[in-house]
JSON list of C-alpha atoms in Angstrom, two decimals:
[
{"chain": "A", "resi": 325, "resn": "UNK", "atom": "CA", "xyz": [150.73, 252.37, 75.67]},
{"chain": "A", "resi": 326, "resn": "UNK", "atom": "CA", "xyz": [154.06, 253.39, 77.20]},
{"chain": "A", "resi": 327, "resn": "UNK", "atom": "CA", "xyz": [156.92, 255.82, 76.88]},
{"chain": "A", "resi": 328, "resn": "UNK", "atom": "CA", "xyz": [159.73, 254.98, 75.83]},
{"chain": "A", "resi": 329, "resn": "UNK", "atom": "CA", "xyz": [162.33, 257.29, 75.81]},
{"chain": "A", "resi": 330, "resn": "UNK", "atom": "CA", "xyz": [163.48, 258.53, 71.91]},
{"chain": "A", "resi": 331, "resn": "UNK", "atom": "CA", "xyz": [162.02, 255.29, 70.36]},
{"chain": "A", "resi": 332, "resn": "UNK", "atom": "CA", "xyz": [159.74, 256.95, 67.90]},
{"chain": "A", "resi": 333, "resn": "UNK", "atom": "CA", "xyz": [162.86, 259.43, 66.96]},
{"chain": "A", "resi": 334, "resn": "UNK", "atom": "CA", "xyz": [164.79, 256.74, 66.03]},
{"chain": "A", "resi": 335, "resn": "UNK", "atom": "CA", "xyz": [162.21, 254.55, 63.69]},
{"chain": "A", "resi": 336, "resn": "UNK", "atom": "CA", "xyz": [161.36, 258.12, 61.98]},
{"chain": "A", "resi": 337, "resn": "UNK", "atom": "CA", "xyz": [165.04, 259.03, 61.40]},
{"chain": "A", "resi": 338, "resn": "UNK", "atom": "CA", "xyz": [165.61, 255.63, 59.47]},
{"chain": "A", "resi": 339, "resn": "UNK", "atom": "CA", "xyz": [162.60, 256.57, 57.37]},
{"chain": "A", "resi": 340, "resn": "UNK", "atom": "CA", "xyz": [163.95, 259.95, 57.08]},
{"chain": "A", "resi": 341, "resn": "UNK", "atom": "CA", "xyz": [167.50, 258.96, 55.90]},
{"chain": "A", "resi": 342, "resn": "UNK", "atom": "CA", "xyz": [167.07, 255.82, 53.91]},
{"chain": "A", "resi": 343, "resn": "UNK", "atom": "CA", "xyz": [163.16, 256.26, 52.47]},
{"chain": "A", "resi": 344, "resn": "UNK", "atom": "CA", "xyz": [159.44, 255.07, 52.74]},
{"chain": "A", "resi": 345, "resn": "UNK", "atom": "CA", "xyz": [159.89, 252.11, 52.15]},
{"chain": "A", "resi": 346, "resn": "UNK", "atom": "CA", "xyz": [162.96, 251.17, 54.73]},
{"chain": "A", "resi": 347, "resn": "UNK", "atom": "CA", "xyz": [161.19, 253.43, 57.29]},
{"chain": "A", "resi": 348, "resn": "UNK", "atom": "CA", "xyz": [158.02, 251.11, 57.15]},
{"chain": "A", "resi": 349, "resn": "UNK", "atom": "CA", "xyz": [159.92, 248.19, 57.10]},
{"chain": "A", "resi": 350, "resn": "UNK", "atom": "CA", "xyz": [161.85, 249.46, 60.48]},
{"chain": "A", "resi": 351, "resn": "UNK", "atom": "CA", "xyz": [158.87, 250.30, 61.94]},
{"chain": "A", "resi": 352, "resn": "UNK", "atom": "CA", "xyz": [156.93, 246.87, 61.20]},
{"chain": "A", "resi": 353, "resn": "UNK", "atom": "CA", "xyz": [159.69, 245.50, 62.27]},
{"chain": "A", "resi": 354, "resn": "UNK", "atom": "CA", "xyz": [159.55, 247.61, 65.56]},
{"chain": "A", "resi": 355, "resn": "UNK", "atom": "CA", "xyz": [156.37, 246.95, 66.21]},
{"chain": "A", "resi": 356, "resn": "UNK", "atom": "CA", "xyz": [157.09, 242.98, 65.98]},
{"chain": "A", "resi": 357, "resn": "UNK", "atom": "CA", "xyz": [159.63, 243.62, 68.40]},
{"chain": "A", "resi": 358, "resn": "UNK", "atom": "CA", "xyz": [157.60, 245.22, 70.85]},
{"chain": "A", "resi": 359, "resn": "UNK", "atom": "CA", "xyz": [154.69, 242.81, 70.42]},
{"chain": "A", "resi": 360, "resn": "UNK", "atom": "CA", "xyz": [156.97, 239.85, 71.29]},
{"chain": "A", "resi": 361, "resn": "UNK", "atom": "CA", "xyz": [158.56, 241.80, 74.46]},
{"chain": "A", "resi": 362, "resn": "UNK", "atom": "CA", "xyz": [155.26, 242.77, 75.76]},
{"chain": "A", "resi": 363, "resn": "UNK", "atom": "CA", "xyz": [152.56, 241.38, 73.80]},
{"chain": "A", "resi": 364, "resn": "UNK", "atom": "CA", "xyz": [149.04, 243.05, 74.54]},
{"chain": "A", "resi": 365, "resn": "UNK", "atom": "CA", "xyz": [146.49, 240.84, 72.66]},
{"chain": "A", "resi": 366, "resn": "UNK", "atom": "CA", "xyz": [142.67, 240.94, 72.31]},
{"chain": "A", "resi": 367, "resn": "UNK", "atom": "CA", "xyz": [142.61, 240.11, 68.88]},
{"chain": "A", "resi": 368, "resn": "UNK", "atom": "CA", "xyz": [144.33, 239.63, 65.77]},
{"chain": "A", "resi": 369, "resn": "UNK", "atom": "CA", "xyz": [142.66, 242.98, 64.13]},
{"chain": "A", "resi": 370, "resn": "UNK", "atom": "CA", "xyz": [143.90, 245.22, 67.40]},
{"chain": "A", "resi": 371, "resn": "UNK", "atom": "CA", "xyz": [147.45, 243.34, 67.48]},
{"chain": "A", "resi": 372, "resn": "UNK", "atom": "CA", "xyz": [147.70, 244.31, 63.22]},
{"chain": "A", "resi": 373, "resn": "UNK", "atom": "CA", "xyz": [146.43, 247.55, 64.38]},
{"chain": "A", "resi": 374, "resn": "UNK", "atom": "CA", "xyz": [148.72, 248.36, 67.67]},
{"chain": "A", "resi": 375, "resn": "UNK", "atom": "CA", "xyz": [151.58, 246.75, 66.54]},
{"chain": "A", "resi": 376, "resn": "UNK", "atom": "CA", "xyz": [152.21, 246.59, 62.94]},
{"chain": "A", "resi": 377, "resn": "UNK", "atom": "CA", "xyz": [150.29, 249.83, 61.85]},
{"chain": "A", "resi": 378, "resn": "UNK", "atom": "CA", "xyz": [150.63, 252.63, 64.39]},
{"chain": "A", "resi": 379, "resn": "UNK", "atom": "CA", "xyz": [154.32, 251.44, 64.31]},
{"chain": "A", "resi": 380, "resn": "UNK", "atom": "CA", "xyz": [154.79, 250.94, 60.73]},
{"chain": "A", "resi": 381, "resn": "UNK", "atom": "CA", "xyz": [153.24, 254.26, 60.56]},
{"chain": "A", "resi": 382, "resn": "UNK", "atom": "CA", "xyz": [156.57, 255.79, 61.76]},
{"chain": "A", "resi": 383, "resn": "UNK", "atom": "CA", "xyz": [157.75, 254.93, 58.55]},
{"chain": "A", "resi": 384, "resn": "UNK", "atom": "CA", "xyz": [156.20, 257.33, 56.80]},
{"chain": "A", "resi": 385, "resn": "UNK", "atom": "CA", "xyz": [158.65, 259.83, 57.35]},
{"chain": "A", "resi": 386, "resn": "UNK", "atom": "CA", "xyz": [160.13, 258.66, 54.45]},
{"chain": "A", "resi": 387, "resn": "UNK", "atom": "CA", "xyz": [157.64, 260.63, 52.53]},
{"chain": "A", "resi": 388, "resn": "UNK", "atom": "CA", "xyz": [159.91, 263.58, 52.82]},
{"chain": "A", "resi": 389, "resn": "UNK", "atom": "CA", "xyz": [163.39, 262.12, 52.34]},
{"chain": "A", "resi": 390, "resn": "UNK", "atom": "CA", "xyz": [166.16, 264.83, 50.84]},
{"chain": "A", "resi": 391, "resn": "UNK", "atom": "CA", "xyz": [163.48, 267.98, 51.36]},
{"chain": "A", "resi": 392, "resn": "UNK", "atom": "CA", "xyz": [164.09, 270.57, 53.64]},
{"chain": "A", "resi": 393, "resn": "UNK", "atom": "CA", "xyz": [163.85, 270.09, 56.99]},
{"chain": "A", "resi": 394, "resn": "UNK", "atom": "CA", "xyz": [163.15, 266.32, 56.06]},
{"chain": "A", "resi": 395, "resn": "UNK", "atom": "CA", "xyz": [163.78, 265.48, 59.76]},
{"chain": "A", "resi": 396, "resn": "UNK", "atom": "CA", "xyz": [161.49, 268.08, 61.10]},
{"chain": "A", "resi": 397, "resn": "UNK", "atom": "CA", "xyz": [158.31, 267.33, 59.04]},
{"chain": "A", "resi": 398, "resn": "UNK", "atom": "CA", "xyz": [159.22, 263.62, 58.66]},
{"chain": "A", "resi": 399, "resn": "UNK", "atom": "CA", "xyz": [159.11, 263.29, 62.39]},
{"chain": "A", "resi": 400, "resn": "UNK", "atom": "CA", "xyz": [155.98, 265.20, 62.48]},
{"chain": "A", "resi": 401, "resn": "UNK", "atom": "CA", "xyz": [154.31, 263.28, 59.57]},
{"chain": "A", "resi": 402, "resn": "UNK", "atom": "CA", "xyz": [155.63, 259.79, 61.66]},
{"chain": "A", "resi": 403, "resn": "UNK", "atom": "CA", "xyz": [154.57, 260.67, 65.28]},
{"chain": "A", "resi": 404, "resn": "UNK", "atom": "CA", "xyz": [150.51, 262.04, 63.82]},
{"chain": "A", "resi": 405, "resn": "UNK", "atom": "CA", "xyz": [150.24, 258.80, 61.32]},
{"chain": "A", "resi": 406, "resn": "UNK", "atom": "CA", "xyz": [151.10, 256.68, 64.69]},
{"chain": "A", "resi": 407, "resn": "UNK", "atom": "CA", "xyz": [148.40, 258.85, 66.84]},
{"chain": "A", "resi": 408, "resn": "UNK", "atom": "CA", "xyz": [146.18, 258.09, 63.83]},
{"chain": "A", "resi": 409, "resn": "UNK", "atom": "CA", "xyz": [146.43, 254.75, 64.02]},
{"chain": "A", "resi": 410, "resn": "UNK", "atom": "CA", "xyz": [146.16, 254.22, 67.74]},
{"chain": "A", "resi": 411, "resn": "UNK", "atom": "CA", "xyz": [143.32, 256.63, 68.13]},
{"chain": "A", "resi": 412, "resn": "UNK", "atom": "CA", "xyz": [141.44, 253.73, 65.79]},
{"chain": "A", "resi": 413, "resn": "UNK", "atom": "CA", "xyz": [142.70, 251.01, 67.93]},
{"chain": "A", "resi": 414, "resn": "UNK", "atom": "CA", "xyz": [141.37, 252.90, 70.97]},
{"chain": "A", "resi": 415, "resn": "UNK", "atom": "CA", "xyz": [138.29, 253.27, 69.27]},
{"chain": "A", "resi": 416, "resn": "UNK", "atom": "CA", "xyz": [137.23, 250.08, 68.09]},
{"chain": "A", "resi": 417, "resn": "UNK", "atom": "CA", "xyz": [139.09, 247.94, 70.67]},
{"chain": "A", "resi": 418, "resn": "UNK", "atom": "CA", "xyz": [139.39, 249.87, 73.70]},
{"chain": "A", "resi": 419, "resn": "UNK", "atom": "CA", "xyz": [135.84, 252.04, 73.75]},
{"chain": "A", "resi": 420, "resn": "UNK", "atom": "CA", "xyz": [134.50, 250.33, 77.13]},
{"chain": "A", "resi": 421, "resn": "UNK", "atom": "CA", "xyz": [137.21, 252.06, 78.78]},
{"chain": "A", "resi": 422, "resn": "UNK", "atom": "CA", "xyz": [135.89, 255.62, 77.84]},
{"chain": "A", "resi": 423, "resn": "UNK", "atom": "CA", "xyz": [132.72, 255.67, 80.72]},
{"chain": "A", "resi": 424, "resn": "UNK", "atom": "CA", "xyz": [135.48, 254.15, 83.05]},
{"chain": "A", "resi": 425, "resn": "UNK", "atom": "CA", "xyz": [137.78, 257.04, 83.02]},
{"chain": "A", "resi": 426, "resn": "UNK", "atom": "CA", "xyz": [135.16, 259.66, 82.45]},
{"chain": "A", "resi": 427, "resn": "UNK", "atom": "CA", "xyz": [134.44, 260.10, 78.56]},
{"chain": "A", "resi": 428, "resn": "UNK", "atom": "CA", "xyz": [131.01, 260.01, 76.87]},
{"chain": "A", "resi": 429, "resn": "UNK", "atom": "CA", "xyz": [132.84, 259.43, 73.77]},
{"chain": "A", "resi": 430, "resn": "UNK", "atom": "CA", "xyz": [135.33, 256.49, 72.61]},
{"chain": "A", "resi": 431, "resn": "UNK", "atom": "CA", "xyz": [136.57, 258.90, 70.37]},
{"chain": "A", "resi": 432, "resn": "UNK", "atom": "CA", "xyz": [137.44, 261.99, 72.91]},
{"chain": "A", "resi": 433, "resn": "UNK", "atom": "CA", "xyz": [138.62, 259.15, 75.56]},
{"chain": "A", "resi": 434, "resn": "UNK", "atom": "CA", "xyz": [141.15, 257.35, 72.82]},
{"chain": "A", "resi": 435, "resn": "UNK", "atom": "CA", "xyz": [142.57, 260.83, 71.30]},
{"chain": "A", "resi": 436, "resn": "UNK", "atom": "CA", "xyz": [143.10, 262.15, 74.87]},
{"chain": "A", "resi": 437, "resn": "UNK", "atom": "CA", "xyz": [144.81, 258.76, 76.13]},
{"chain": "A", "resi": 438, "resn": "UNK", "atom": "CA", "xyz": [146.96, 258.57, 73.03]},
{"chain": "A", "resi": 439, "resn": "UNK", "atom": "CA", "xyz": [147.79, 262.44, 72.48]},
{"chain": "A", "resi": 440, "resn": "UNK", "atom": "CA", "xyz": [148.84, 262.62, 76.32]},
{"chain": "A", "resi": 441, "resn": "UNK", "atom": "CA", "xyz": [151.74, 259.85, 75.86]},
{"chain": "A", "resi": 442, "resn": "UNK", "atom": "CA", "xyz": [152.35, 259.96, 71.90]},
{"chain": "A", "resi": 443, "resn": "UNK", "atom": "CA", "xyz": [151.49, 263.79, 70.80]},
{"chain": "A", "resi": 444, "resn": "UNK", "atom": "CA", "xyz": [153.03, 265.21, 74.71]},
{"chain": "A", "resi": 445, "resn": "UNK", "atom": "CA", "xyz": [156.36, 262.81, 74.56]},
{"chain": "A", "resi": 446, "resn": "UNK", "atom": "CA", "xyz": [157.27, 263.38, 71.21]},
{"chain": "A", "resi": 447, "resn": "UNK", "atom": "CA", "xyz": [156.71, 267.31, 71.37]},
{"chain": "A", "resi": 448, "resn": "UNK", "atom": "CA", "xyz": [159.05, 267.54, 73.97]},
{"chain": "A", "resi": 449, "resn": "UNK", "atom": "CA", "xyz": [161.59, 265.02, 72.88]},
{"chain": "A", "resi": 450, "resn": "UNK", "atom": "CA", "xyz": [161.40, 267.29, 69.73]},
{"chain": "A", "resi": 451, "resn": "UNK", "atom": "CA", "xyz": [162.24, 269.98, 71.09]},
{"chain": "A", "resi": 452, "resn": "UNK", "atom": "CA", "xyz": [165.34, 268.01, 72.74]},
{"chain": "A", "resi": 453, "resn": "UNK", "atom": "CA", "xyz": [166.68, 266.89, 69.46]},
{"chain": "A", "resi": 454, "resn": "UNK", "atom": "CA", "xyz": [165.90, 270.32, 67.89]},
{"chain": "A", "resi": 455, "resn": "UNK", "atom": "CA", "xyz": [168.63, 271.56, 69.90]},
{"chain": "A", "resi": 456, "resn": "UNK", "atom": "CA", "xyz": [170.80, 268.79, 69.57]},
{"chain": "A", "resi": 457, "resn": "UNK", "atom": "CA", "xyz": [170.94, 268.80, 65.64]},
{"chain": "A", "resi": 458, "resn": "UNK", "atom": "CA", "xyz": [171.01, 272.54, 65.49]},
{"chain": "A", "resi": 459, "resn": "UNK", "atom": "CA", "xyz": [174.15, 272.68, 68.01]},
{"chain": "A", "resi": 460, "resn": "UNK", "atom": "CA", "xyz": [175.90, 269.54, 66.52]},
{"chain": "A", "resi": 461, "resn": "UNK", "atom": "CA", "xyz": [175.81, 271.00, 62.81]},
{"chain": "A", "resi": 462, "resn": "UNK", "atom": "CA", "xyz": [176.97, 274.22, 64.24]},
{"chain": "A", "resi": 463, "resn": "UNK", "atom": "CA", "xyz": [179.83, 272.77, 66.38]},
{"chain": "A", "resi": 464, "resn": "UNK", "atom": "CA", "xyz": [180.64, 270.17, 63.67]},
{"chain": "A", "resi": 465, "resn": "UNK", "atom": "CA", "xyz": [181.39, 270.54, 59.99]},
{"chain": "A", "resi": 466, "resn": "UNK", "atom": "CA", "xyz": [178.90, 268.50, 58.23]},
{"chain": "A", "resi": 467, "resn": "UNK", "atom": "CA", "xyz": [176.92, 268.14, 54.82]},
{"chain": "A", "resi": 468, "resn": "UNK", "atom": "CA", "xyz": [173.57, 267.77, 56.30]},
{"chain": "A", "resi": 469, "resn": "UNK", "atom": "CA", "xyz": [172.23, 266.82, 52.36]},
{"chain": "A", "resi": 470, "resn": "UNK", "atom": "CA", "xyz": [174.25, 263.94, 52.32]},
{"chain": "A", "resi": 471, "resn": "UNK", "atom": "CA", "xyz": [174.16, 262.73, 56.33]},
{"chain": "A", "resi": 472, "resn": "UNK", "atom": "CA", "xyz": [177.86, 262.73, 56.24]},
{"chain": "A", "resi": 473, "resn": "UNK", "atom": "CA", "xyz": [180.88, 264.77, 58.74]},
{"chain": "A", "resi": 474, "resn": "UNK", "atom": "CA", "xyz": [182.85, 266.76, 56.66]},
{"chain": "A", "resi": 475, "resn": "UNK", "atom": "CA", "xyz": [186.27, 266.16, 57.94]},
{"chain": "A", "resi": 476, "resn": "UNK", "atom": "CA", "xyz": [188.71, 268.75, 57.62]},
{"chain": "A", "resi": 477, "resn": "UNK", "atom": "CA", "xyz": [192.18, 268.61, 55.33]}
]
């Protein structure tokens, strides 16, 4: 895996703003783009799991569109979905690396590996994002329900 600043956030926001279908399509499209730019292929099922399902899961944020705290809750759902598919991929396709890394269990190895870069970086970015959104809406009048700026007359 790799760490790309804010990439998961922006894909997650599409789902939150436009709904589940659009979010999933955006996530799968982003996975396809990642596959085209920097492919790592062991097998067709691995490509599907690593690129299309894992990145597509970022669109699960659309499940909470329009709900209170949809941005925050949607982001957590999206990151967890990506984490689940990445762990599954690690257990199924990359289990042979567990022993070399000092793990007896492929699940523990995959959860630790994916947890470091998916959950760790997303937690940091979530803190930054919450600060940005809270300050942004307090400095500028905005309609948070419809995601539109309110222009004073």
